[in-house]
Amino acid sequence: MLTMNDIIREGHPTLRKKAEPISLPPSTGDKETLKKMLDFLVHSQDPEMAEKHGLRPGVGLAAPQINISKQMMAIRSTDHNDEIVEYALFNPKIISHSAETTYLESGEGCLSVDREVNGIVPRYARIKIEGYNLEGKKITERLRGFLAIVFQHELDHLNGIMFYDRIEQDDPFKQPLPPGEIVIRNDTDAPL
Ligand code: UDB
Ligand code: ZN
Protein backbone atom coordinates (compact mmCIF):
# COMPACT_ATOMS: atom_id res chain seq x y z
CA MET A 1 0.00 0.00 0.00
CA LEU A 2 0.96 3.63 -0.50
CA THR A 3 2.01 5.69 2.52
CA MET A 4 3.23 9.25 3.06
CA ASN A 5 6.74 7.98 2.19
CA ASP A 6 5.59 7.43 -1.39
CA ILE A 7 4.45 11.03 -1.72
CA ILE A 8 7.05 13.44 -3.05
CA ARG A 9 7.20 16.94 -1.61
CA GLU A 10 7.54 20.43 -3.06
CA GLY A 11 10.97 20.98 -4.55
CA HIS A 12 10.89 17.63 -6.33
CA PRO A 13 11.16 18.28 -10.10
CA THR A 14 8.37 15.80 -11.02
CA LEU A 15 5.81 18.13 -9.41
CA ARG A 16 6.73 20.78 -12.01
CA LYS A 17 6.51 18.54 -15.07
CA LYS A 18 3.56 18.11 -17.41
CA ALA A 19 2.26 14.55 -17.03
CA GLU A 20 2.08 12.27 -20.09
CA PRO A 21 -1.30 11.04 -21.38
CA ILE A 22 -2.14 7.40 -20.73
CA SER A 23 -2.53 5.21 -23.79
CA LEU A 24 -5.98 3.68 -23.93
CA PRO A 25 -7.19 1.15 -23.08
CA PRO A 26 -5.18 1.51 -19.86
CA SER A 27 -2.52 -1.15 -19.21
CA THR A 28 -2.78 -3.49 -16.24
CA GLY A 29 0.11 -1.60 -14.62
CA ASP A 30 -1.54 1.79 -14.99
CA LYS A 31 -4.81 0.41 -13.60
CA GLU A 32 -2.96 -1.06 -10.62
CA THR A 33 -1.28 2.28 -9.91
CA LEU A 34 -4.58 4.17 -10.09
CA LYS A 35 -6.28 1.62 -7.81
CA LYS A 36 -3.47 2.06 -5.28
CA MET A 37 -3.96 5.82 -5.42
CA LEU A 38 -7.67 5.46 -4.64
CA ASP A 39 -6.85 2.94 -1.89
CA PHE A 40 -4.49 5.48 -0.33
CA LEU A 41 -7.41 7.93 -0.03
CA VAL A 42 -9.66 5.24 1.47
CA HIS A 43 -6.98 4.24 4.00
CA SER A 44 -6.13 7.85 4.84
CA GLN A 45 -9.81 8.55 5.61
CA ASP A 46 -10.04 5.58 7.98
CA PRO A 47 -9.08 6.97 11.40
CA GLU A 48 -7.47 3.68 12.53
CA MET A 49 -5.46 3.22 9.34
CA ALA A 50 -4.50 6.90 9.29
CA GLU A 51 -3.28 6.73 12.88
CA LYS A 52 -1.43 3.44 12.42
CA HIS A 53 0.41 4.53 9.26
CA GLY A 54 0.62 8.27 9.90
CA LEU A 55 -1.49 9.26 6.89
CA ARG A 56 -2.92 12.74 6.32
CA PRO A 57 -6.63 12.35 5.47
CA GLY A 58 -6.63 13.03 1.74
CA VAL A 59 -9.47 13.86 -0.63
CA GLY A 60 -7.46 13.70 -3.85
CA LEU A 61 -4.19 12.42 -5.25
CA ALA A 62 -2.50 12.89 -8.63
CA ALA A 63 0.05 10.42 -10.04
CA PRO A 64 2.92 12.97 -10.18
CA GLN A 65 2.66 13.13 -6.37
CA ILE A 66 3.88 9.54 -6.22
CA ASN A 67 6.57 10.42 -8.75
CA ILE A 68 4.72 9.02 -11.75
CA SER A 69 4.44 11.65 -14.45
CA LYS A 70 1.28 10.28 -16.04
CA GLN A 71 -2.24 11.69 -16.36
CA MET A 72 -4.01 9.86 -13.55
CA MET A 73 -5.96 11.17 -10.58
CA ALA A 74 -8.04 9.77 -7.73
CA ILE A 75 -10.67 11.68 -5.78
CA ARG A 76 -12.68 10.57 -2.77
CA SER A 77 -14.88 13.12 -1.12
CA THR A 78 -18.47 14.03 -0.44
CA ASP A 79 -20.74 15.82 -2.88
CA HIS A 80 -23.30 18.54 -2.12
CA ASN A 81 -25.67 15.84 -0.81
CA ASP A 82 -22.97 14.54 1.59
CA GLU A 83 -22.74 11.33 -0.45
CA ILE A 84 -19.28 9.80 -0.81
CA VAL A 85 -18.10 10.00 -4.40
CA GLU A 86 -15.03 8.35 -5.82
CA TYR A 87 -13.30 9.02 -9.11
CA ALA A 88 -10.30 7.21 -10.54
CA LEU A 89 -9.56 8.85 -13.86
CA PHE A 90 -7.13 8.55 -16.75
CA ASN A 91 -6.51 11.57 -18.99
CA PRO A 92 -8.95 13.84 -17.11
CA LYS A 93 -9.76 17.26 -18.51
CA ILE A 94 -12.16 20.18 -18.14
CA ILE A 95 -14.33 20.53 -21.23
CA SER A 96 -16.24 23.62 -20.06
CA HIS A 97 -16.45 25.79 -16.98
CA SER A 98 -18.46 28.59 -15.42
CA ALA A 99 -17.32 32.19 -15.61
CA GLU A 100 -18.02 32.37 -11.89
CA THR A 101 -15.14 31.54 -9.60
CA THR A 102 -15.06 30.27 -6.05
CA TYR A 103 -12.49 29.42 -3.40
CA LEU A 104 -12.12 27.57 -0.14
CA GLU A 105 -12.55 30.01 2.73
CA SER A 106 -9.91 28.14 4.74
CA GLY A 107 -7.46 28.13 1.82
CA GLU A 108 -5.92 25.00 0.32
CA GLY A 109 -3.27 22.59 1.49
CA CYS A 110 -1.54 19.77 -0.32
CA LEU A 111 -0.27 16.31 0.56
CA SER A 112 2.98 17.36 -1.14
CA VAL A 113 3.33 20.57 0.88
CA ASP A 114 4.43 20.29 4.52
CA ARG A 115 3.69 23.88 5.49
CA GLU A 116 0.72 26.18 5.71
CA VAL A 117 0.25 28.58 2.84
CA ASN A 118 -2.47 31.17 3.40
CA GLY A 119 -4.42 32.95 0.72
CA ILE A 120 -7.24 32.73 -1.77
CA VAL A 121 -6.89 30.09 -4.48
CA PRO A 122 -9.43 31.02 -7.18
CA ARG A 123 -11.18 28.07 -8.85
CA TYR A 124 -14.03 27.73 -11.34
CA ALA A 125 -17.30 27.35 -9.45
CA ARG A 126 -18.66 24.73 -11.85
CA ILE A 127 -16.92 22.47 -14.33
CA LYS A 128 -17.83 19.81 -16.83
CA ILE A 129 -15.18 17.15 -16.91
CA GLU A 130 -14.21 14.18 -19.01
CA GLY A 131 -11.93 11.25 -18.38
CA TYR A 132 -11.61 7.48 -18.58
CA ASN A 133 -12.41 5.27 -15.61
CA LEU A 134 -10.62 2.10 -14.46
CA GLU A 135 -12.49 0.07 -17.08
CA GLY A 136 -11.28 2.46 -19.75
CA LYS A 137 -14.82 3.76 -20.25
CA LYS A 138 -15.25 7.45 -21.05
CA ILE A 139 -17.11 9.36 -18.38
CA THR A 140 -18.52 12.88 -18.34
CA GLU A 141 -19.56 14.64 -15.12
CA ARG A 142 -20.65 18.04 -13.91
CA LEU A 143 -18.97 19.04 -10.69
CA ARG A 144 -19.53 21.94 -8.32
CA GLY A 145 -18.65 22.93 -4.79
CA PHE A 146 -15.78 21.24 -2.98
CA LEU A 147 -15.58 18.41 -5.54
CA ALA A 148 -14.98 20.90 -8.35
CA ILE A 149 -12.19 22.47 -6.31
CA VAL A 150 -10.54 19.11 -5.62
CA PHE A 151 -10.69 18.17 -9.31
CA GLN A 152 -9.05 21.45 -10.34
CA HIS A 153 -6.36 21.04 -7.65
CA GLU A 154 -5.52 17.54 -8.94
CA LEU A 155 -5.66 18.60 -12.60
CA ASP A 156 -3.17 21.33 -11.75
CA HIS A 157 -0.75 18.63 -10.52
CA LEU A 158 -0.94 17.03 -13.98
CA ASN A 159 0.18 20.35 -15.42
CA GLY A 160 2.99 21.05 -12.95
CA ILE A 161 1.00 23.71 -11.10
CA MET A 162 0.96 24.04 -7.30
CA PHE A 163 -2.02 25.64 -5.51
CA TYR A 164 0.07 28.55 -4.24
CA ASP A 165 0.95 29.53 -7.83
CA ARG A 166 -2.65 30.78 -7.99
CA ILE A 167 -2.43 32.95 -4.87
CA GLU A 168 -1.94 36.66 -5.60
CA GLN A 169 1.69 37.42 -4.64
CA ASP A 170 1.36 40.88 -3.11
CA ASP A 171 -2.18 40.44 -1.72
CA PRO A 172 -2.95 36.80 -0.86
CA PHE A 173 -6.49 37.60 0.29
CA LYS A 174 -7.48 39.76 -2.66
CA GLN A 175 -10.96 38.77 -3.85
CA PRO A 176 -10.83 37.13 -7.29
CA LEU A 177 -13.54 39.55 -8.46
CA PRO A 178 -13.63 42.96 -6.78
CA PRO A 179 -17.07 44.04 -5.43
CA GLY A 180 -19.01 45.83 -8.11
CA GLU A 181 -17.41 44.04 -10.98
CA ILE A 182 -19.82 42.48 -13.43
CA VAL A 183 -20.03 38.74 -13.00
CA ILE A 184 -20.78 37.00 -16.26
CA ARG A 185 -23.18 34.34 -15.22
CA ASN A 186 -25.10 31.79 -17.10
CA ASP A 187 -28.76 31.92 -16.09
CA THR A 188 -29.74 28.47 -17.16
CA ASP A 189 -26.43 26.72 -16.50
CA ALA A 190 -27.32 24.82 -19.67
CA PRO A 191 -23.97 24.78 -21.49
CA LEU A 192 -22.10 23.73 -18.39
C1 UDB B 1 -6.06 17.11 0.60
N1 UDB B 1 -7.47 17.65 2.45
O1 UDB B 1 -6.28 15.92 0.66
F1 UDB B 1 -12.50 21.77 3.40
F2 UDB B 1 -13.96 17.61 4.80
C2 UDB B 1 -6.23 17.99 1.83
C3 UDB B 1 -5.04 17.89 2.81
C4 UDB B 1 -3.76 18.27 2.10
C5 UDB B 1 -5.29 18.84 3.96
C6 UDB B 1 -4.90 16.47 3.35
C7 UDB B 1 -8.52 18.50 2.58
O2 UDB B 1 -8.49 19.63 2.12
N2 UDB B 1 -9.59 17.97 3.24
C8 UDB B 1 -10.78 18.58 3.52
C9 UDB B 1 -11.01 19.94 3.29
C10 UDB B 1 -12.27 20.48 3.60
C11 UDB B 1 -13.25 19.70 4.11
C12 UDB B 1 -12.99 18.36 4.31
C13 UDB B 1 -11.77 17.79 4.03
N3 UDB B 1 -5.66 17.67 -0.57
C14 UDB B 1 -5.39 16.77 -1.67
C15 UDB B 1 -4.10 17.01 -2.36
O3 UDB B 1 -3.12 17.53 -1.89
N4 UDB B 1 -4.08 16.57 -3.60
O4 UDB B 1 -3.06 16.78 -4.43
C16 UDB B 1 -5.61 19.09 -0.82
C17 UDB B 1 -7.00 19.67 -1.12
C18 UDB B 1 -6.96 21.21 -1.13
C19 UDB B 1 -8.11 21.63 -1.99
C20 UDB B 1 -8.51 20.45 -2.78
C21 UDB B 1 -7.56 19.34 -2.45
ZN1 ZN C 1 -2.02 18.61 -4.00
XYZ file of N, CA and C and ligand atoms in Angstrom:
608
model
N 0.824 -1.219 0.000
C 0.000 0.000 0.000
C 0.855 1.264 0.000
N 0.250 2.348 -0.479
C 0.962 3.631 -0.500
C 0.898 4.282 0.882
N 1.990 4.919 1.268
C 2.008 5.685 2.517
C 2.563 7.079 2.212
N 2.695 7.896 3.237
C 3.230 9.253 3.060
C 4.650 9.217 2.488
N 5.376 8.106 2.716
C 6.742 7.979 2.189
C 6.776 7.900 0.669
N 5.668 7.511 0.074
C 5.595 7.425 -1.386
C 5.264 8.764 -2.025
N 4.861 9.715 -1.196
C 4.445 11.026 -1.724
C 5.632 11.991 -1.735
N 5.941 12.496 -2.928
C 7.051 13.440 -3.051
C 6.590 14.825 -2.607
N 7.539 15.621 -2.174
C 7.205 16.936 -1.605
C 7.702 18.060 -2.496
N 7.186 19.258 -2.247
C 7.541 20.430 -3.065
C 9.063 20.559 -3.137
N 9.532 20.933 -4.301
C 10.972 20.984 -4.546
C 11.391 19.848 -5.459
N 10.607 18.753 -5.436
C 10.890 17.626 -6.333
C 10.509 18.032 -7.767
N 11.425 17.823 -8.727
C 11.160 18.283 -10.097
C 9.920 17.678 -10.764
N 9.548 16.448 -10.396
C 8.368 15.805 -11.023
C 7.097 16.633 -10.826
N 7.010 17.332 -9.686
C 5.813 18.133 -9.411
C 5.684 19.321 -10.353
N 6.755 19.640 -11.081
C 6.726 20.781 -12.006
C 6.656 20.349 -13.471
N 6.584 19.040 -13.691
C 6.513 18.538 -15.073
C 5.061 18.395 -15.528
N 4.865 18.432 -16.855
C 3.557 18.113 -17.412
C 3.469 16.594 -17.546
N 2.409 16.015 -17.000
C 2.258 14.553 -17.034
C 1.883 14.070 -18.432
N 2.353 12.878 -18.783
C 2.080 12.275 -20.093
C 0.689 11.633 -20.118
N -0.002 11.735 -21.261
C -1.296 11.044 -21.385
C -1.103 9.530 -21.293
N -2.132 8.853 -20.822
C -2.136 7.398 -20.732
C -2.633 6.849 -22.068
N -2.000 5.813 -22.568
C -2.529 5.211 -23.788
C -3.684 4.277 -23.418
N -4.749 4.406 -24.217
C -5.980 3.678 -23.931
C -6.160 2.511 -24.893
N -6.746 1.407 -24.452
C -7.188 1.154 -23.083
C -6.004 1.100 -22.110
N -6.266 1.456 -20.839
C -5.179 1.506 -19.863
C -4.534 0.127 -19.655
N -3.232 0.108 -19.467
C -2.519 -1.150 -19.207
C -2.849 -1.642 -17.798
N -2.575 -2.906 -17.568
C -2.780 -3.488 -16.235
C -1.983 -2.704 -15.194
N -0.754 -2.340 -15.546
C 0.113 -1.599 -14.624
C -0.462 -0.246 -14.258
N -0.953 0.478 -15.258
C -1.545 1.793 -14.987
C -2.802 1.663 -14.134
N -3.604 0.634 -14.409
C -4.807 0.413 -13.604
C -4.448 0.099 -12.157
N -3.402 -0.714 -11.973
C -2.964 -1.065 -10.617
C -2.510 0.187 -9.863
N -1.760 1.032 -10.538
C -1.283 2.276 -9.907
C -2.466 3.141 -9.473
N -3.426 3.313 -10.397
C -4.582 4.167 -10.094
C -5.415 3.590 -8.949
N -5.562 2.267 -8.918
C -6.277 1.622 -7.812
C -5.581 1.885 -6.486
N -4.241 1.807 -6.504
C -3.472 2.055 -5.278
C -3.653 3.492 -4.801
N -3.758 4.416 -5.767
C -3.960 5.824 -5.416
C -5.302 6.027 -4.724
N -6.341 5.360 -5.262
C -7.668 5.457 -4.641
C -7.658 4.778 -3.271
N -6.974 3.640 -3.176
C -6.852 2.937 -1.893
C -6.165 3.813 -0.841
N -5.172 4.581 -1.282
C -4.492 5.481 -0.335
C -5.510 6.428 0.300
N -6.412 6.976 -0.549
C -7.409 7.925 -0.033
C -8.354 7.225 0.952
N -8.774 6.008 0.585
C -9.658 5.237 1.471
C -8.968 4.996 2.813
N -7.737 4.513 2.770
C -6.976 4.244 4.001
C -6.788 5.514 4.823
N -6.446 6.599 4.136
C -6.127 7.853 4.840
C -7.364 8.433 5.525
N -8.569 8.042 5.024
C -9.815 8.546 5.613
C -10.349 7.625 6.703
N -9.675 6.499 6.902
C -10.038 5.580 7.977
C -9.188 5.946 9.199
N -9.832 6.465 10.243
C -9.077 6.971 11.402
C -8.048 5.978 11.956
N -8.414 4.679 12.005
C -7.475 3.677 12.534
C -6.270 3.484 11.628
N -6.543 3.373 10.323
C -5.456 3.223 9.336
C -4.570 4.474 9.317
N -5.230 5.630 9.349
C -4.497 6.899 9.289
C -3.544 7.022 10.477
N -4.072 6.675 11.644
C -3.279 6.731 12.881
C -2.111 5.747 12.827
N -2.418 4.515 12.460
C -1.430 3.435 12.422
C -0.279 3.736 11.467
N -0.614 4.303 10.291
C 0.408 4.530 9.265
C 0.819 5.988 9.103
N 0.264 6.855 9.954
C 0.621 8.268 9.897
C 0.232 8.955 8.604
N -1.011 8.688 8.146
C -1.485 9.258 6.887
C -2.274 10.538 7.125
N -2.060 11.547 6.269
C -2.918 12.738 6.322
C -4.203 12.393 5.568
N -5.371 12.678 6.145
C -6.632 12.351 5.468
C -6.774 13.113 4.143
N -6.649 12.396 3.054
C -6.631 13.026 1.736
C -7.948 12.893 0.992
N -8.260 13.887 0.196
C -9.467 13.856 -0.633
C -9.138 13.666 -2.112
N -7.869 13.847 -2.452
C -7.464 13.703 -3.847
C -5.976 13.416 -3.946
N -5.597 12.739 -5.020
C -4.187 12.421 -5.252
C -3.942 12.331 -6.760
N -2.865 12.941 -7.208
C -2.499 12.891 -8.628
C -1.216 12.086 -8.764
N -1.095 11.325 -9.864
C 0.052 10.424 -10.042
C 1.425 11.108 -9.884
N 1.600 12.341 -10.370
C 2.922 12.974 -10.176
C 3.331 13.051 -8.702
N 2.341 13.058 -7.801
C 2.658 13.133 -6.370
C 3.295 11.861 -5.845
N 3.149 10.763 -6.586
C 3.878 9.540 -6.216
C 5.006 9.303 -7.234
N 5.430 10.398 -7.821
C 6.568 10.422 -8.750
C 6.323 9.628 -10.027
N 5.073 9.638 -10.470
C 4.719 9.017 -11.749
C 4.111 10.112 -12.619
N 4.857 10.507 -13.636
C 4.443 11.650 -14.449
C 3.469 11.237 -15.550
N 2.318 10.732 -15.121
C 1.279 10.283 -16.040
C -0.063 10.883 -15.626
N -0.943 11.042 -16.618
C -2.237 11.688 -16.360
C -3.232 10.758 -15.677
N -3.101 10.665 -14.358
C -4.012 9.856 -13.546
C -4.332 10.620 -12.271
N -5.587 10.563 -11.856
C -5.959 11.171 -10.576
C -7.031 10.350 -9.879
N -7.012 10.409 -8.549
C -8.039 9.769 -7.734
C -8.634 10.830 -6.820
N -9.954 10.739 -6.653
C -10.667 11.675 -5.779
C -11.616 10.862 -4.911
N -11.682 11.187 -3.640
C -12.684 10.570 -2.767
C -13.135 11.624 -1.773
N -14.365 12.046 -1.951
C -14.877 13.124 -1.120
C -16.389 13.023 -1.053
N -17.013 14.017 -0.470
C -18.470 14.026 -0.439
C -18.971 15.080 -1.409
N -20.139 14.832 -1.991
C -20.736 15.819 -2.883
C -21.660 16.736 -2.072
N -22.432 17.574 -2.793
C -23.299 18.540 -2.117
C -24.445 17.879 -1.360
N -24.653 16.568 -1.575
C -25.668 15.836 -0.808
C -25.027 15.006 0.307
N -23.716 15.270 0.563
C -22.970 14.536 1.592
C -22.795 13.051 1.264
N -22.971 12.705 -0.011
C -22.744 11.331 -0.446
C -21.266 11.187 -0.823
N -20.679 10.044 -0.438
C -19.283 9.803 -0.805
C -19.197 9.536 -2.306
N -18.325 10.259 -2.974
C -18.100 10.004 -4.401
C -16.622 9.713 -4.626
N -16.396 8.755 -5.493
C -15.032 8.355 -5.823
C -14.826 8.476 -7.330
N -13.683 9.007 -7.708
C -13.297 9.023 -9.112
C -11.873 8.507 -9.232
N -11.663 7.639 -10.180
C -10.303 7.214 -10.537
C -10.234 7.423 -12.040
N -9.491 8.418 -12.464
C -9.555 8.845 -13.860
C -8.211 8.877 -14.578
N -8.256 8.405 -15.820
C -7.125 8.546 -16.746
C -7.427 9.720 -17.677
N -6.406 10.451 -18.029
C -6.511 11.568 -18.986
C -7.675 12.520 -18.685
N -7.832 12.944 -17.430
C -8.951 13.836 -17.108
C -8.738 15.228 -17.699
N -9.855 15.873 -18.043
C -9.765 17.262 -18.507
C -11.066 18.006 -18.237
N -10.979 19.316 -18.272
C -12.156 20.178 -18.138
C -12.603 20.517 -19.548
N -13.861 20.210 -19.875
C -14.331 20.526 -21.227
C -15.095 21.844 -21.271
N -15.668 22.266 -20.143
C -16.235 23.618 -20.061
C -16.308 24.020 -18.589
N -16.419 25.305 -18.364
C -16.452 25.793 -16.978
C -17.260 27.074 -16.877
N -17.712 27.363 -15.677
C -18.460 28.586 -15.415
C -17.526 29.785 -15.505
N -18.094 30.957 -15.720
C -17.318 32.192 -15.607
C -17.101 32.478 -14.125
N -18.081 32.120 -13.327
C -18.021 32.375 -11.888
C -16.881 31.585 -11.240
N -16.205 32.236 -10.329
C -15.141 31.545 -9.598
C -15.545 31.368 -8.140
N -14.813 30.536 -7.462
C -15.058 30.270 -6.048
C -13.715 29.976 -5.389
N -13.729 29.808 -4.095
C -12.486 29.423 -3.402
C -12.845 28.862 -2.041
N -11.928 28.115 -1.478
C -12.122 27.570 -0.138
C -11.779 28.656 0.866
N -12.728 28.948 1.725
C -12.549 30.005 2.729
C -11.293 29.765 3.572
N -11.041 28.495 3.883
C -9.906 28.137 4.739
C -8.599 28.008 3.962
N -8.660 28.288 2.646
C -7.464 28.126 1.821
C -7.257 26.663 1.465
N -6.213 26.381 0.717
C -5.918 25.005 0.323
C -4.630 24.524 0.973
N -4.513 23.228 1.066
C -3.272 22.594 1.489
C -2.916 21.603 0.407
N -1.913 20.790 0.655
C -1.536 19.773 -0.323
C -0.750 18.685 0.382
N -0.999 17.443 -0.009
C -0.272 16.310 0.562
C 1.220 16.402 0.249
N 1.574 17.187 -0.762
C 2.982 17.356 -1.135
C 3.599 18.631 -0.551
N 2.844 19.306 0.292
C 3.333 20.567 0.875
C 3.236 20.480 2.400
N 4.390 20.458 3.063
C 4.429 20.291 4.515
C 4.491 21.617 5.261
N 3.746 22.592 4.803
C 3.687 23.881 5.493
C 2.339 24.493 5.170
N 1.979 25.497 5.958
C 0.722 26.179 5.711
C 0.982 27.334 4.756
N 0.156 27.437 3.732
C 0.252 28.584 2.837
C -1.116 29.248 2.821
N -1.188 30.476 3.325
C -2.469 31.169 3.403
C -2.749 31.966 2.145
N -4.032 32.119 1.855
C -4.420 32.952 0.717
C -5.544 32.329 -0.079
N -6.120 33.158 -0.929
C -7.240 32.730 -1.766
C -6.725 32.060 -3.028
N -7.226 30.837 -3.261
C -6.892 30.090 -4.480
C -8.149 30.073 -5.352
N -8.218 30.958 -6.360
C -9.433 31.023 -7.176
C -9.602 29.766 -8.030
N -10.841 29.269 -8.057
C -11.178 28.072 -8.851
C -12.480 28.353 -9.590
N -12.719 27.644 -10.694
C -14.025 27.732 -11.343
C -15.072 27.157 -10.402
N -16.234 27.806 -10.345
C -17.303 27.345 -9.455
C -17.924 26.052 -9.949
N -18.048 25.927 -11.264
C -18.663 24.727 -11.852
C -17.859 24.301 -13.072
N -17.681 23.003 -13.193
C -16.923 22.469 -14.331
C -17.616 21.249 -14.917
N -17.398 21.060 -16.205
C -17.829 19.812 -16.829
C -16.544 19.096 -17.200
N -16.439 17.870 -16.750
C -15.180 17.146 -16.913
C -15.350 15.865 -17.722
N -14.238 15.418 -18.246
C -14.207 14.179 -19.008
C -12.990 13.379 -18.560
N -13.078 12.086 -18.703
C -11.928 11.248 -18.380
C -12.299 9.804 -18.646
N -11.373 8.911 -18.374
C -11.614 7.482 -18.583
C -11.466 6.782 -17.248
N -12.445 5.953 -16.905
C -12.413 5.271 -15.610
C -11.521 4.027 -15.660
N -11.501 3.272 -14.562
C -10.620 2.098 -14.460
C -10.912 1.044 -15.521
N -12.145 1.028 -16.013
C -12.492 0.073 -17.083
C -12.151 0.631 -18.457
N -11.623 1.839 -18.477
C -11.277 2.461 -19.752
C -12.470 3.095 -20.437
N -13.579 3.185 -19.699
C -14.816 3.760 -20.253
C -14.816 5.276 -20.062
N -15.220 5.993 -21.125
C -15.247 7.449 -21.055
C -16.375 7.913 -20.143
N -16.060 8.824 -19.246
C -17.107 9.362 -18.383
C -17.125 10.891 -18.479
N -18.314 11.443 -18.322
C -18.519 12.885 -18.338
C -19.306 13.235 -17.085
N -18.874 14.259 -16.352
C -19.564 14.636 -15.120
C -19.604 16.151 -14.988
N -20.630 16.630 -14.316
C -20.646 18.040 -13.908
C -20.313 18.093 -12.438
N -19.373 18.919 -12.086
C -18.968 19.043 -10.692
C -19.140 20.480 -10.220
N -19.496 20.611 -8.942
C -19.533 21.937 -8.325
C -19.123 21.803 -6.864
N -19.001 22.929 -6.208
C -18.650 22.930 -4.795
C -17.246 22.380 -4.550
N -17.094 21.735 -3.395
C -15.779 21.240 -2.985
C -15.197 20.261 -3.998
N -16.052 19.385 -4.551
C -15.580 18.406 -5.545
C -14.926 19.085 -6.751
N -15.532 20.164 -7.205
C -14.980 20.901 -8.355
C -13.607 21.476 -8.000
N -13.472 21.920 -6.773
C -12.190 22.473 -6.314
C -11.121 21.375 -6.249
N -11.501 20.217 -5.707
C -10.544 19.110 -5.617
C -10.087 18.698 -7.021
N -11.041 18.571 -7.943
C -10.687 18.172 -9.314
C -9.684 19.156 -9.919
N -9.950 20.439 -9.756
C -9.051 21.452 -10.340
C -7.675 21.427 -9.672
N -7.635 21.165 -8.371
C -6.362 21.041 -7.654
C -5.553 19.859 -8.215
N -6.225 18.729 -8.428
C -5.523 17.539 -8.941
C -5.113 17.724 -10.402
N -5.990 18.345 -11.198
C -5.659 18.597 -12.601
C -4.431 19.499 -12.696
N -4.351 20.462 -11.795
C -3.167 21.333 -11.754
C -1.889 20.510 -11.588
N -1.947 19.476 -10.725
C -0.753 18.632 -10.523
C -0.305 17.975 -11.835
N -1.282 17.660 -12.698
C -0.937 17.027 -13.977
C -0.294 18.028 -14.939
N -0.401 19.294 -14.591
C 0.185 20.348 -15.419
C 1.361 21.055 -14.733
N 1.837 20.475 -13.640
C 2.991 21.050 -12.948
C 2.697 22.305 -12.153
N 1.409 22.498 -11.830
C 1.001 23.710 -11.103
C 0.697 23.382 -9.640
N 1.231 24.193 -8.730
C 0.965 24.041 -7.296
C -0.100 25.073 -6.897
N -0.901 24.748 -5.866
C -2.022 25.637 -5.513
C -1.571 27.054 -5.211
N -0.373 27.192 -4.624
C 0.070 28.545 -4.240
C 0.491 29.390 -5.433
N 0.682 28.752 -6.606
C 0.955 29.527 -7.829
C -0.235 30.436 -8.152
N -1.422 30.031 -7.671
C -2.647 30.778 -7.995
C -2.992 31.824 -6.949
N -2.196 31.933 -5.898
C -2.431 32.952 -4.869
C -1.741 34.245 -5.302
N -2.484 35.345 -5.238
C -1.937 36.661 -5.600
C -0.726 36.972 -4.710
N 0.423 37.184 -5.362
C 1.686 37.420 -4.645
C 1.602 38.514 -3.569
N 1.258 39.722 -4.028
C 1.357 40.876 -3.112
C 0.101 41.116 -2.272
N -0.967 40.330 -2.531
C -2.181 40.441 -1.724
C -2.905 39.096 -1.708
N -2.431 38.171 -0.858
C -2.946 36.795 -0.855
C -4.453 36.677 -0.640
N -5.066 37.698 0.006
C -6.495 37.595 0.288
C -7.340 38.498 -0.596
N -6.743 38.964 -1.692
C -7.480 39.764 -2.665
C -8.605 38.918 -3.252
N -9.820 39.481 -3.278
C -10.962 38.766 -3.847
C -10.728 38.567 -5.344
N -11.019 37.382 -5.853
C -10.835 37.128 -7.285
C -11.575 38.139 -8.159
N -12.803 38.512 -7.745
C -13.540 39.545 -8.460
C -13.859 40.656 -7.466
N -13.365 41.872 -7.717
C -13.626 42.958 -6.784
C -15.124 43.269 -6.725
N -15.653 43.704 -5.551
C -17.072 44.041 -5.428
C -17.438 45.083 -6.479
N -18.563 44.868 -7.111
C -19.009 45.835 -8.112
C -18.691 45.394 -9.519
N -17.754 44.522 -9.641
C -17.415 44.036 -10.977
C -18.528 43.152 -11.524
N -18.768 43.274 -12.809
C -19.825 42.477 -13.433
C -19.409 41.003 -13.473
N -20.266 40.176 -12.953
C -20.025 38.737 -12.999
C -20.802 38.165 -14.171
N -20.100 37.635 -15.131
C -20.779 37.001 -16.257
C -21.295 35.660 -15.781
N -22.598 35.556 -15.771
C -23.180 34.341 -15.225
C -24.181 33.762 -16.167
N -24.155 32.478 -16.260
C -25.098 31.789 -17.105
C -26.372 31.525 -16.319
N -27.505 32.048 -16.818
C -28.764 31.918 -16.092
C -29.226 30.473 -15.991
N -29.175 29.810 -17.107
C -29.744 28.472 -17.164
C -28.771 27.398 -16.714
N -27.488 27.716 -16.780
C -26.431 26.722 -16.501
C -26.381 25.667 -17.607
N -27.185 25.858 -18.652
C -27.319 24.822 -19.673
C -26.024 24.360 -20.326
N -25.164 25.273 -20.796
C -23.975 24.784 -21.490
C -22.945 24.137 -20.570
N -23.132 24.284 -19.281
C -22.098 23.727 -18.390
C -22.371 22.262 -18.084
C -6.065 17.109 0.600
N -7.473 17.652 2.453
O -6.283 15.923 0.664
F -12.501 21.768 3.405
F -13.956 17.612 4.798
C -6.230 17.994 1.825
C -5.037 17.886 2.808
C -3.756 18.273 2.098
C -5.292 18.836 3.962
C -4.905 16.466 3.351
C -8.519 18.500 2.577
O -8.495 19.630 2.121
N -9.592 17.970 3.242
C -10.784 18.580 3.515
C -11.011 19.939 3.290
C -12.267 20.481 3.597
C -13.247 19.700 4.114
C -12.986 18.360 4.311
C -11.773 17.788 4.026
N -5.664 17.674 -0.569
C -5.393 16.766 -1.668
C -4.096 17.015 -2.363
O -3.118 17.534 -1.886
N -4.080 16.569 -3.605
O -3.057 16.780 -4.427
C -5.605 19.092 -0.818
C -7.000 19.674 -1.119
C -6.965 21.211 -1.127
C -8.106 21.629 -1.986
C -8.512 20.452 -2.782
C -7.561 19.343 -2.450
Zn -2.016 18.607 -4.001
